[in-house]
Short mmCIF file of C-alpha atoms in Angstrom, two decimals:
data_model
loop_
_atom_site.label_atom_id
_atom_site.label_comp_id
_atom_site.label_asym_id
_atom_site.label_seq_id
_atom_site.Cartn_x
_atom_site.Cartn_y
_atom_site.Cartn_z
CA MET A 1 22.95 53.38 14.79
CA ASP A 2 23.33 49.73 15.51
CA TYR A 3 24.14 48.05 18.89
CA SER A 4 27.74 47.70 18.30
CA MET A 5 28.06 51.47 17.12
CA LEU A 6 26.20 52.75 20.28
CA GLN A 7 28.60 50.51 22.24
CA HIS A 8 31.61 52.36 20.93
CA TYR A 9 29.89 55.52 20.98
CA TRP A 10 29.03 55.46 25.00
CA TRP A 11 32.68 54.04 25.29
CA LEU A 12 33.99 57.35 23.62
CA LEU A 13 31.60 59.49 25.87
CA VAL A 14 32.78 57.73 29.00
CA SER A 15 36.17 58.40 27.93
CA LEU A 16 35.90 61.82 27.26
CA LEU A 17 34.61 62.40 30.75
CA GLY A 18 37.15 60.62 32.19
CA ALA A 19 39.86 62.82 30.00
CA LEU A 20 38.02 66.04 31.41
CA LEU A 21 38.13 64.93 34.93
CA VAL A 22 42.11 64.17 34.80
CA PHE A 23 42.58 67.86 33.42
CA LEU A 24 40.18 69.15 36.09
CA LEU A 25 42.27 67.49 38.72
CA PHE A 26 44.46 70.63 38.64
CA VAL A 27 42.12 71.47 41.76
CA GLN A 28 43.62 68.64 43.83
CA GLY A 29 47.07 69.63 42.21
CA GLY A 30 46.66 73.18 43.60
CA GLN A 31 45.62 72.15 46.97
CA THR A 32 48.98 70.43 47.42
CA PHE A 33 50.93 73.79 47.41
CA ILE A 34 48.80 74.98 50.43
CA PHE A 35 51.57 74.24 52.99
CA PRO A 36 54.75 74.55 50.91
CA TRP A 37 53.51 78.27 50.31
CA GLN A 38 52.07 79.00 53.66
CA LYS A 39 54.61 81.07 54.80
CA ASP A 40 52.92 83.96 52.72
CA ILE A 41 49.37 83.91 54.41
CA THR A 42 47.95 85.90 51.38
CA LEU A 43 49.70 83.80 48.66
CA GLN A 44 48.07 80.85 50.49
CA LYS A 45 44.80 82.23 50.65
CA MET A 46 45.28 83.19 47.13
CA ILE A 47 45.92 79.67 45.68
CA ILE A 48 43.07 78.59 47.99
CA ASN A 49 40.64 80.89 46.60
CA SER A 50 41.87 80.30 42.88
CA THR A 51 41.34 76.23 43.02
CA GLY A 52 38.14 76.72 45.25
CA ARG A 53 36.10 78.36 42.71
CA LYS A 54 36.49 75.34 40.57
CA TRP A 55 36.29 72.24 42.74
CA GLU A 56 32.36 72.01 42.07
CA PHE A 57 33.42 71.34 38.11
CA THR A 58 35.78 68.50 39.26
CA LEU A 59 33.29 66.80 41.67
CA THR A 60 30.52 67.08 39.16
CA THR A 61 32.51 65.93 36.28
CA LEU A 62 33.39 62.74 38.68
CA VAL A 63 29.70 62.21 39.42
CA THR A 64 28.81 62.55 35.75
CA PHE A 65 31.47 60.03 34.90
CA GLY A 66 30.29 57.67 37.46
CA GLY A 67 26.86 58.00 36.34
CA ALA A 68 27.42 57.54 32.44
CA PHE A 69 29.51 54.45 33.24
CA PHE A 70 26.83 52.84 35.44
CA ALA A 71 24.11 53.55 32.68
CA SER A 72 25.84 52.53 29.75
CA PHE A 73 28.13 49.79 31.15
CA PRO A 74 26.58 48.55 34.25
CA LEU A 75 28.38 45.46 34.73
CA PHE A 76 31.50 47.23 35.13
CA TYR A 77 29.64 49.36 37.71
CA SER A 78 28.44 46.33 39.60
CA THR A 79 31.71 44.32 39.30
CA SER A 80 34.38 47.31 40.32
CA PHE A 81 32.18 49.45 42.85
CA GLY A 82 30.45 46.37 44.23
CA GLY A 83 33.83 44.43 44.60
CA ALA A 84 36.74 46.99 44.91
CA TYR A 85 34.61 49.38 47.12
CA TRP A 86 37.25 50.02 49.68
CA VAL A 87 39.06 51.91 46.64
CA TRP A 88 36.02 53.77 45.72
CA MET A 89 34.93 54.63 49.28
CA LEU A 90 38.57 56.18 49.84
CA ILE A 91 38.12 58.15 46.35
CA LEU A 92 34.77 59.48 47.49
CA PHE A 93 35.56 60.48 51.20
CA CYS A 94 38.44 62.27 49.56
CA PHE A 95 36.02 64.48 47.78
CA VAL A 96 33.64 64.48 50.67
CA ILE A 97 36.47 66.26 52.86
CA GLN A 98 37.26 68.35 50.02
CA ALA A 99 33.79 70.11 49.98
CA ILE A 100 33.38 70.26 53.60
CA SER A 101 36.72 72.05 53.86
CA TYR A 102 36.35 74.61 51.13
CA GLU A 103 33.03 75.53 53.01
CA TYR A 104 33.91 75.68 56.61
CA GLN A 105 37.47 76.48 56.84
CA SER A 106 36.75 80.09 57.33
CA LYS A 107 33.22 79.74 58.76
CA ARG A 108 32.53 81.42 62.12
CA GLY A 109 32.54 78.85 65.22
CA ASN A 110 34.90 76.76 63.45
CA VAL A 111 36.39 75.03 66.40
CA TRP A 112 38.56 72.70 64.55
CA GLY A 113 40.73 75.59 63.24
CA LYS A 114 41.56 76.58 59.43
CA LYS A 115 44.60 74.40 59.62
CA THR A 116 42.50 71.47 60.13
CA PHE A 117 40.45 71.97 56.79
CA GLN A 118 43.59 72.74 55.07
CA THR A 119 45.22 69.49 56.03
CA PHE A 120 42.03 67.71 54.69
CA LEU A 121 42.47 69.76 51.36
CA PHE A 122 46.09 68.59 50.92
CA ILE A 123 44.80 65.01 52.07
CA ASN A 124 42.46 65.17 49.19
CA GLY A 125 44.92 66.84 46.58
CA VAL A 126 47.38 63.78 47.23
CA LEU A 127 45.42 60.99 47.74
CA ALA A 128 42.70 61.77 45.12
CA PRO A 129 44.77 61.54 41.82
CA ILE A 130 46.96 58.87 43.07
CA LEU A 131 43.85 56.69 43.73
CA LEU A 132 42.01 57.71 40.64
CA GLY A 133 45.37 56.82 38.41
CA THR A 134 45.90 53.48 40.40
CA ALA A 135 42.23 52.80 39.80
CA VAL A 136 42.39 53.29 35.80
CA SER A 137 45.60 51.33 35.63
CA THR A 138 43.75 48.43 36.06
CA PHE A 139 41.75 48.82 32.98
CA PHE A 140 45.59 47.79 31.43
CA THR A 141 46.61 45.52 34.52
CA GLY A 142 43.47 43.33 35.59
CA ALA A 143 41.57 43.27 38.67
CA ASN A 144 40.79 40.14 41.00
CA PHE A 145 37.13 39.03 40.10
CA ILE A 146 34.84 36.47 38.69
CA VAL A 147 31.71 37.17 36.58
CA SER A 148 29.10 34.31 36.32
CA LYS A 149 25.69 35.79 34.71
CA ARG A 150 24.00 32.47 35.59
CA ALA A 151 24.27 33.56 39.25
CA ILE A 152 21.23 35.29 38.74
CA PHE A 153 19.17 32.52 38.74
CA ASP A 154 20.83 31.34 42.04
CA PHE A 155 18.33 31.84 44.96
CA VAL A 156 20.00 30.13 47.67
CA ASP A 157 23.95 30.97 48.10
CA THR A 158 24.22 34.20 46.49
CA PRO A 159 20.95 35.35 45.14
CA GLY A 160 21.34 37.89 42.00
CA VAL A 161 25.12 38.40 42.60
CA ILE A 162 26.78 38.16 39.37
CA SER A 163 30.25 39.36 39.99
CA ALA A 164 32.41 38.48 42.99
CA TRP A 165 35.54 39.69 44.10
CA GLN A 166 38.19 37.25 44.84
CA PRO A 167 40.82 37.07 47.85
CA PHE A 168 44.49 38.29 47.14
CA ASN A 169 46.86 36.00 48.54
CA GLY A 170 44.21 34.38 50.83
CA ILE A 171 43.05 37.90 52.15
CA GLN A 172 40.04 39.95 50.76
CA LEU A 173 40.92 43.52 50.14
CA HIS A 174 38.28 44.68 48.01
CA GLY A 175 40.44 46.59 45.74
CA LEU A 176 43.19 47.84 47.60
CA GLU A 177 45.70 45.01 46.11
CA ALA A 178 45.69 47.48 43.14
CA VAL A 179 48.27 49.66 45.08
CA LEU A 180 50.45 46.48 45.35
CA ASN A 181 51.03 46.41 41.58
CA PRO A 182 53.80 49.12 41.07
CA TRP A 183 52.77 50.15 37.46
CA ASN A 184 49.38 51.06 39.06
CA LEU A 185 51.07 53.21 41.27
CA VAL A 186 53.66 54.58 38.75
CA LEU A 187 50.20 55.93 36.75
CA GLY A 188 48.73 56.92 40.05
CA LEU A 189 51.65 59.25 40.74
CA ALA A 190 52.28 60.42 37.19
CA VAL A 191 48.50 61.58 37.60
CA LEU A 192 49.39 63.58 40.95
CA PHE A 193 52.37 65.30 39.23
CA LEU A 194 50.21 66.15 36.26
CA ALA A 195 47.69 67.52 38.30
CA ARG A 196 50.42 69.65 40.23
CA THR A 197 52.03 70.89 36.97
CA THR A 198 48.70 71.74 35.64
CA SER A 199 47.59 73.71 38.71
CA LEU A 200 51.03 75.75 38.28
CA LEU A 201 50.12 76.63 34.67
CA TYR A 202 46.50 77.46 36.25
CA PHE A 203 48.03 79.72 38.96
CA ILE A 204 50.34 81.70 36.08
CA ASN A 205 46.94 82.31 34.43
CA ASN A 206 44.49 82.76 37.22
CA ILE A 207 46.66 84.82 39.60
CA ASP A 208 47.91 88.52 38.88
CA ASP A 209 50.63 88.41 41.59
CA LYS A 210 54.49 88.77 41.13
CA GLU A 211 55.26 86.44 44.18
CA ALA A 212 52.57 83.83 42.79
CA ASP A 213 54.14 83.80 39.36
CA ARG A 214 57.79 83.65 40.77
CA ARG A 215 56.86 80.38 42.96
CA ALA A 216 54.86 78.79 40.02
CA HIS A 217 57.66 79.21 37.35
CA LYS A 218 60.16 77.77 40.13
CA SER A 219 58.16 74.99 40.89
CA LEU A 220 56.80 74.09 37.07
CA LEU A 221 60.23 72.46 36.14
CA PRO A 222 60.87 69.79 38.53
CA ASN A 223 57.01 68.64 38.63
CA ALA A 224 56.77 68.35 34.82
CA LEU A 225 59.97 66.43 34.82
CA ILE A 226 58.83 63.94 37.38
CA PHE A 227 55.55 63.60 35.58
CA VAL A 228 57.14 63.05 32.22
CA VAL A 229 59.60 60.48 33.53
CA LEU A 230 56.81 58.44 35.10
CA PHE A 231 54.42 58.86 31.90
CA VAL A 232 56.87 57.63 29.62
CA ALA A 233 58.00 54.68 31.79
CA TYR A 234 54.46 53.71 32.00
CA VAL A 235 53.39 54.23 28.42
CA ILE A 236 56.73 52.13 27.64
CA PHE A 237 55.50 49.84 29.91
CA LEU A 238 52.07 49.67 28.13
CA LEU A 239 53.21 49.22 24.67
CA THR A 240 55.29 46.07 25.25
CA LYS A 241 53.10 44.51 27.77
CA GLU A 242 50.52 41.93 26.62
CA GLY A 243 46.83 42.54 26.16
CA TRP A 244 43.54 40.94 26.52
CA ALA A 245 42.24 40.39 23.40
CA VAL A 246 38.48 39.52 22.36
CA ASP A 247 37.47 37.17 19.66
CA PRO A 248 34.27 39.35 17.93
CA ASN A 249 32.91 36.21 16.92
CA THR A 250 32.71 34.00 20.08
CA GLY A 251 33.39 36.43 22.69
CA ILE A 252 36.21 34.50 23.87
CA VAL A 253 39.22 36.23 25.74
CA SER A 254 42.92 35.33 25.06
CA ILE A 255 46.40 37.04 25.73
CA GLU A 256 47.80 39.02 22.82
CA ALA A 257 51.47 40.15 23.12
CA TYR A 258 51.77 43.93 22.54
CA LYS A 259 48.05 44.40 22.37
CA TYR A 260 48.21 48.01 23.36
CA LEU A 261 50.62 49.05 20.58
CA HIS A 262 48.63 46.82 17.89
CA ASN A 263 45.36 49.09 19.02
CA PHE A 264 47.18 52.40 18.16
CA LEU A 265 48.73 50.83 15.00
CA ALA A 266 45.06 49.62 14.01
CA MET A 267 43.40 52.94 15.09
CA PRO A 268 45.58 55.83 13.40
CA ILE A 269 43.19 58.30 14.25
CA VAL A 270 43.46 57.53 18.14
CA LEU A 271 47.16 57.52 17.60
CA ILE A 272 47.15 60.94 16.10
CA LEU A 273 45.10 62.11 18.98
CA PHE A 274 47.66 60.71 21.47
CA LEU A 275 50.75 62.11 19.73
CA VAL A 276 48.78 65.52 19.12
CA GLY A 277 48.07 65.48 22.92
CA VAL A 278 51.49 64.46 23.97
CA LEU A 279 53.15 67.28 21.88
CA SER A 280 50.64 69.85 23.18
CA VAL A 281 51.25 69.24 26.73
CA LEU A 282 54.98 69.47 26.50
CA ALA A 283 54.50 72.66 24.25
CA GLY A 284 52.01 74.26 26.90
CA ILE A 285 54.54 73.36 29.46
CA GLY A 286 57.91 74.23 27.33
CA ILE A 287 56.65 77.84 25.87
CA THR A 288 55.54 78.76 29.84
CA ILE A 289 58.88 77.74 31.14
CA LEU A 290 60.94 79.56 28.08
CA LYS A 291 59.04 82.60 27.79
CA PRO A 292 57.68 83.54 31.45
CA SER A 293 55.76 86.28 30.24
CA PHE A 294 53.17 83.61 28.63
CA ARG A 295 50.12 82.93 30.59
CA LYS A 296 47.87 80.69 28.42
CA GLY A 297 50.03 77.57 28.68
CA ILE A 298 47.26 75.90 30.70
CA TRP A 299 44.88 76.00 27.66
CA ILE A 300 47.69 74.36 25.43
CA GLU A 301 48.46 71.84 27.99
CA GLY A 302 44.66 71.03 29.34
CA VAL A 303 43.58 70.48 25.54
CA GLY A 304 46.86 67.96 25.25
CA VAL A 305 45.72 66.31 28.56
CA VAL A 306 42.09 65.82 27.34
CA LEU A 307 43.45 64.42 24.12
CA THR A 308 46.21 62.20 25.47
CA VAL A 309 43.83 60.47 28.21
CA LEU A 310 41.00 60.02 25.75
CA ALA A 311 43.06 58.40 23.46
CA LEU A 312 44.59 56.00 26.16
CA LEU A 313 41.04 55.01 27.10
CA LEU A 314 39.94 54.46 23.69
CA VAL A 315 42.84 51.76 23.29
CA ALA A 316 41.61 50.02 26.60
CA GLY A 317 38.12 49.58 25.23
CA TRP A 318 38.23 49.63 21.49
CA ASN A 319 39.31 47.21 18.74
CA ASN A 320 38.13 44.07 20.60
CA THR A 321 39.81 44.68 23.79
CA ALA A 322 38.83 43.77 27.44
CA TYR A 323 38.93 47.13 29.19
CA TYR A 324 38.33 45.66 32.32
CA PRO A 325 40.35 42.33 32.24
CA SER A 326 40.13 39.72 35.10
CA MET A 327 43.23 38.06 36.72
CA ALA A 328 41.10 35.78 38.48
CA ASP A 329 39.05 34.11 35.30
CA MET A 330 40.32 35.39 32.07
CA GLN A 331 36.77 34.64 30.54
CA SER A 332 35.02 37.14 33.45
CA SER A 333 36.99 39.97 31.62
CA LEU A 334 34.60 42.92 30.87
CA THR A 335 34.29 44.37 27.31
CA ILE A 336 31.85 46.95 25.62
CA VAL A 337 29.93 44.21 24.52
CA ASN A 338 29.59 42.04 27.22
CA SER A 339 29.14 44.92 30.03
CA SER A 340 26.67 47.25 28.41
CA SER A 341 23.02 47.98 28.62
CA SER A 342 20.39 47.17 26.09
CA PHE A 343 20.11 48.56 22.91
CA TYR A 344 17.25 50.59 23.75
CA THR A 345 18.66 51.94 26.82
CA LEU A 346 21.90 53.11 24.78
CA ARG A 347 19.67 54.27 21.98
CA ALA A 348 17.58 56.51 24.32
CA MET A 349 20.85 57.90 26.21
CA ALA A 350 22.11 58.59 22.86
CA TYR A 351 19.32 61.21 22.16
CA VAL A 352 19.93 62.82 25.43
CA SER A 353 23.53 62.79 24.72
CA ILE A 354 22.70 65.45 22.11
CA LEU A 355 22.44 68.04 25.05
CA ILE A 356 26.05 67.44 25.79
CA PRO A 357 27.38 70.31 23.48
CA PHE A 358 24.95 72.78 25.37
CA VAL A 359 26.21 71.67 28.90
CA LEU A 360 29.62 72.32 27.46
CA ALA A 361 28.57 75.48 26.54
CA TYR A 362 27.22 76.55 30.06
CA ILE A 363 30.23 75.36 31.72
CA PHE A 364 32.51 77.54 29.25
CA TYR A 365 30.10 80.59 30.18
CA ALA A 366 30.38 79.77 33.90
CA TRP A 367 34.18 79.34 33.92
CA ARG A 368 34.86 82.37 31.89
CA ALA A 369 32.06 84.53 34.26
CA ILE A 370 34.06 83.18 37.18
CA ASP A 371 37.68 83.96 35.60
CA ILE A 372 37.08 87.16 34.01
CA ARG A 373 38.92 89.12 36.62
CA LYS A 374 42.30 87.70 37.81
CA ILE A 375 42.64 87.01 41.48
CA THR A 376 45.04 89.77 43.40
CA ARG A 377 46.09 90.42 46.95
CA LYS A 378 43.76 93.50 47.09
CA GLU A 379 40.78 91.41 46.28
CA ILE A 380 42.21 88.58 49.13
CA THR A 381 42.49 91.26 51.78
CA THR A 382 39.57 93.48 51.16
CA ASP A 383 36.83 90.68 50.09
CA ASP A 384 34.52 89.16 52.65
CA HIS A 385 33.33 86.77 50.23
CA THR A 386 36.30 84.36 50.04
CA TYR A 387 37.51 80.87 51.43
#
């Protein structure tokens, strides 16, 4: 594997981790039903335990995603995490309060009350998907930063600072300006309603209870419709907008009309992944709605979510595309070429990545062991080892 192939390989792995993370956000989506379903206390406890047994998977994937990004494309990590830190700090704060809430809501001596921690879970459920979706959307809409590698030799003003975040309309918002772009919010809201839709499919599969099944089916169609409308709107926006193309010989960045549409057409395998993913998402939802006894929609839809997000992230970085465009200075835009680690680092990590299938096998085993028995009212009311 030469240097270019390693760069493409690691963008593929990072994109796959990002796609898995979006699927696992069903934990956050499930938490948004804590208060709408609170009239039935036992049912509320059932959905908390259903998502509570999976929150570590989501958090671990988020940390792994960030670690892989840092190791393979450190300039993105230093630019985004170092400049847009308010967005990332809010995301991390959301996941911190989630972990605390699951562990302490039912602890003895909880002077804040169970509802306080359930409110934290609801906040995590709403904000985490929106903020993550908004952050990912900047891969297509751009961010406000400047990169100057010569600054590493500046020992006076800003010693060693390569990336600098620029003020937005004279105000330094450190990434929060992303929410002022309505299309970033469209993707953020699409991710939220996708997470809610996936969580409903998960409840149907994971909870053995007639009332839970009835409520999940009742909520599935409206949440799925909102997601589809938001997602279709964003895809139309993406395929018709300008993108940032990179000359492979000179590294010069320029604006190209319909760049992301061209990327799909130039990479037919990625286009097929995207179309199969979208159809799988719709199939998983549609079969579950039309056939109430069908309980495996989560797996059809889940595979579709992973394939769809993977394809979108691949068109953001492959085919000579700037995956993190700079709105302040076009030539500062980050690509998989100018932001990656050295050849030796990528090659060494590539050897380590051989272990990924074994990790995935362990996750499958652990998941199956946790879900081998469906959650029931009897278990929730008689088992002391519950959230």
